CSV table of C-alpha atoms in Angstrom, one decimal:
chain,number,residue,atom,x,y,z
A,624,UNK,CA,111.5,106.5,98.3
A,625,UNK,CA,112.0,109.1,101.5
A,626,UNK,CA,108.3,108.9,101.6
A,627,UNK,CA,107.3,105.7,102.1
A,628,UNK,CA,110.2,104.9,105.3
A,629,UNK,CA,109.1,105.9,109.0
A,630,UNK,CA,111.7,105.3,111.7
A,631,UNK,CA,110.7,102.7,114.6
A,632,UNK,CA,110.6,105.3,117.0
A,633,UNK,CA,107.2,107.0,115.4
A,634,UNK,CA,103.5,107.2,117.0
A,635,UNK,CA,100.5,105.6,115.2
A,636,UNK,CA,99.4,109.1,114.4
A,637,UNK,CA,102.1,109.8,112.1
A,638,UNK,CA,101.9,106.4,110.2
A,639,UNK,CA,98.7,107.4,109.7
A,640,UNK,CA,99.7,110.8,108.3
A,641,UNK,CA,102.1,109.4,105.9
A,642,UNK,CA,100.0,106.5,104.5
A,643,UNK,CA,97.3,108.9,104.2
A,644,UNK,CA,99.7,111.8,102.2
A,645,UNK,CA,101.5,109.5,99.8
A,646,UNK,CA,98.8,107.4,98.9
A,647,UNK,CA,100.3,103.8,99.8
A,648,UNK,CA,99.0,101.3,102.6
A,649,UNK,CA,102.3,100.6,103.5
A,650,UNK,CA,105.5,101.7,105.0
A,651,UNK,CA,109.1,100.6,105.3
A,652,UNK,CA,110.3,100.5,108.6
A,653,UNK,CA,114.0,101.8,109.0
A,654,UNK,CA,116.1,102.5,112.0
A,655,UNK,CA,118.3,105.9,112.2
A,656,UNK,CA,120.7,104.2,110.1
A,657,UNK,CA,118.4,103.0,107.6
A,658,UNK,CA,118.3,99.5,108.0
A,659,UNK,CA,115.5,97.6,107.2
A,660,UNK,CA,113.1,96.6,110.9
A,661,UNK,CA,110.0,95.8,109.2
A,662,UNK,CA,106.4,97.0,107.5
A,663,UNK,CA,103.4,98.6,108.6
A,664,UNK,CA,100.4,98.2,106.5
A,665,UNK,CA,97.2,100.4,106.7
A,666,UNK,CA,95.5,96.9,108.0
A,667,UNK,CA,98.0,96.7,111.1
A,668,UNK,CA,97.2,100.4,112.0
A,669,UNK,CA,93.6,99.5,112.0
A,670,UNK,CA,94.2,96.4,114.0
A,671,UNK,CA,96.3,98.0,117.1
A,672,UNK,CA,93.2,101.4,117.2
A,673,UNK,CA,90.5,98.2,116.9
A,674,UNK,CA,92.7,96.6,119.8
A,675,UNK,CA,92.7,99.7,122.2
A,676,UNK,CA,96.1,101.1,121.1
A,677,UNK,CA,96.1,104.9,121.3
A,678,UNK,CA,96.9,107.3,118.4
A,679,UNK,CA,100.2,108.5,121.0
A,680,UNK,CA,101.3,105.1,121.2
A,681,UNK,CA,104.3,103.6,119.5
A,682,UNK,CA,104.4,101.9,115.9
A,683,UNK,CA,107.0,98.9,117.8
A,684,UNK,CA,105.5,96.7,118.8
A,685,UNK,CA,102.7,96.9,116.0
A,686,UNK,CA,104.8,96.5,112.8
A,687,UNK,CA,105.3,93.2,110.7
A,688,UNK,CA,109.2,92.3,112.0
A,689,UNK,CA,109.6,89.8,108.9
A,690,UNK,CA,108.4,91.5,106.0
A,691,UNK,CA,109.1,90.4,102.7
A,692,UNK,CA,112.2,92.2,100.8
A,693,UNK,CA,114.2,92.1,97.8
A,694,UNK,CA,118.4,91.9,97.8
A,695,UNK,CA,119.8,94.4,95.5
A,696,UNK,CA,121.4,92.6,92.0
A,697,UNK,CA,119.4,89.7,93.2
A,698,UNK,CA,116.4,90.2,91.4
A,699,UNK,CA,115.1,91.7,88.2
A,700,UNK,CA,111.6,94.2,87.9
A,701,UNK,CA,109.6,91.6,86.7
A,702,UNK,CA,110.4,89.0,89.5
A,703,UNK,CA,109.8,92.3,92.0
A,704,UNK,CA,106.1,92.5,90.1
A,705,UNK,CA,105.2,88.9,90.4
A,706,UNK,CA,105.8,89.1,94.3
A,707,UNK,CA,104.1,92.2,94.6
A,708,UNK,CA,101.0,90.7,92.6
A,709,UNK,CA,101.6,87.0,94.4
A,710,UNK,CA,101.8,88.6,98.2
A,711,UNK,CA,99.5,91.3,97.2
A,712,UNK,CA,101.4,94.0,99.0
A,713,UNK,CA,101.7,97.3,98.1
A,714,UNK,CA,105.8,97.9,98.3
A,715,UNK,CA,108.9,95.9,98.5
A,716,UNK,CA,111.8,97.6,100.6
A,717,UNK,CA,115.2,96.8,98.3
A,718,UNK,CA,118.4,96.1,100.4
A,719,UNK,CA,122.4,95.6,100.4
A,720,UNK,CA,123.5,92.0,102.6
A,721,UNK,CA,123.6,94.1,105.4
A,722,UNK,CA,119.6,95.0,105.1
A,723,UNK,CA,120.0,98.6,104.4
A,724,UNK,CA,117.8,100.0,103.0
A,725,UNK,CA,118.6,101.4,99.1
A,726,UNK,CA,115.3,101.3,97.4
A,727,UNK,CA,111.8,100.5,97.5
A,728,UNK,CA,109.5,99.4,94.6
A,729,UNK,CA,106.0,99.4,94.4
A,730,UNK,CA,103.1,98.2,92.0
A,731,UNK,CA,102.8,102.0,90.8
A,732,UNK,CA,106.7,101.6,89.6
């Protein structure tokens, strides 16, 4: 799960270097506390580098801020698949009421 967070605070360069290690288009967004601030998606990297944003440059103000999530004991796997399929994205960060994050699934679950 480690592998697929980035804190907020990150350049583009290293989103790139994670999606590109692990193998997903997509990472969870956390905070130092873990909490859950949004997605990135391989698409939005290639969006801000199309727009003129620089590989130094933050990952704020570029990541999805209302990304889709799952409340833990408020769903079961099969509910998690049928939005991953529906939404067609690639993980689903799972979070307590307060939005931290505890797990995160993915269609390779």
């Amino acid at each position: 799960m480690e592998k697929y967070k980035i804190l907020s605070n990150k350049k583009i360069k290293d989103a790139l270097e994670a999606i590109g290690k692990f193998g997903q288009n997509c990472l969870v967004i956390v905070d130092k506390n873990n909490n859950l601030l949004g997605t990135l998606s391989d698409g939005d990297l290639r969006s801000a580098l199309l727009n003129k944003k620089s590989l130094n440059d933050s990952i704020k103000n570029i990541y999805e801020k209302n990304p889709v999530f799952l409340v833990k004991n408020n769903f079961d796997k099969k509910e998690a698949e049928k939005i991953l399929i529906k939404k067609d994205i690639d993980l689903i960060p799972v979070v307590t009421k307060n939005k931290k994050v505890i797990d995160i699934k993915s269609q390779i679950d």
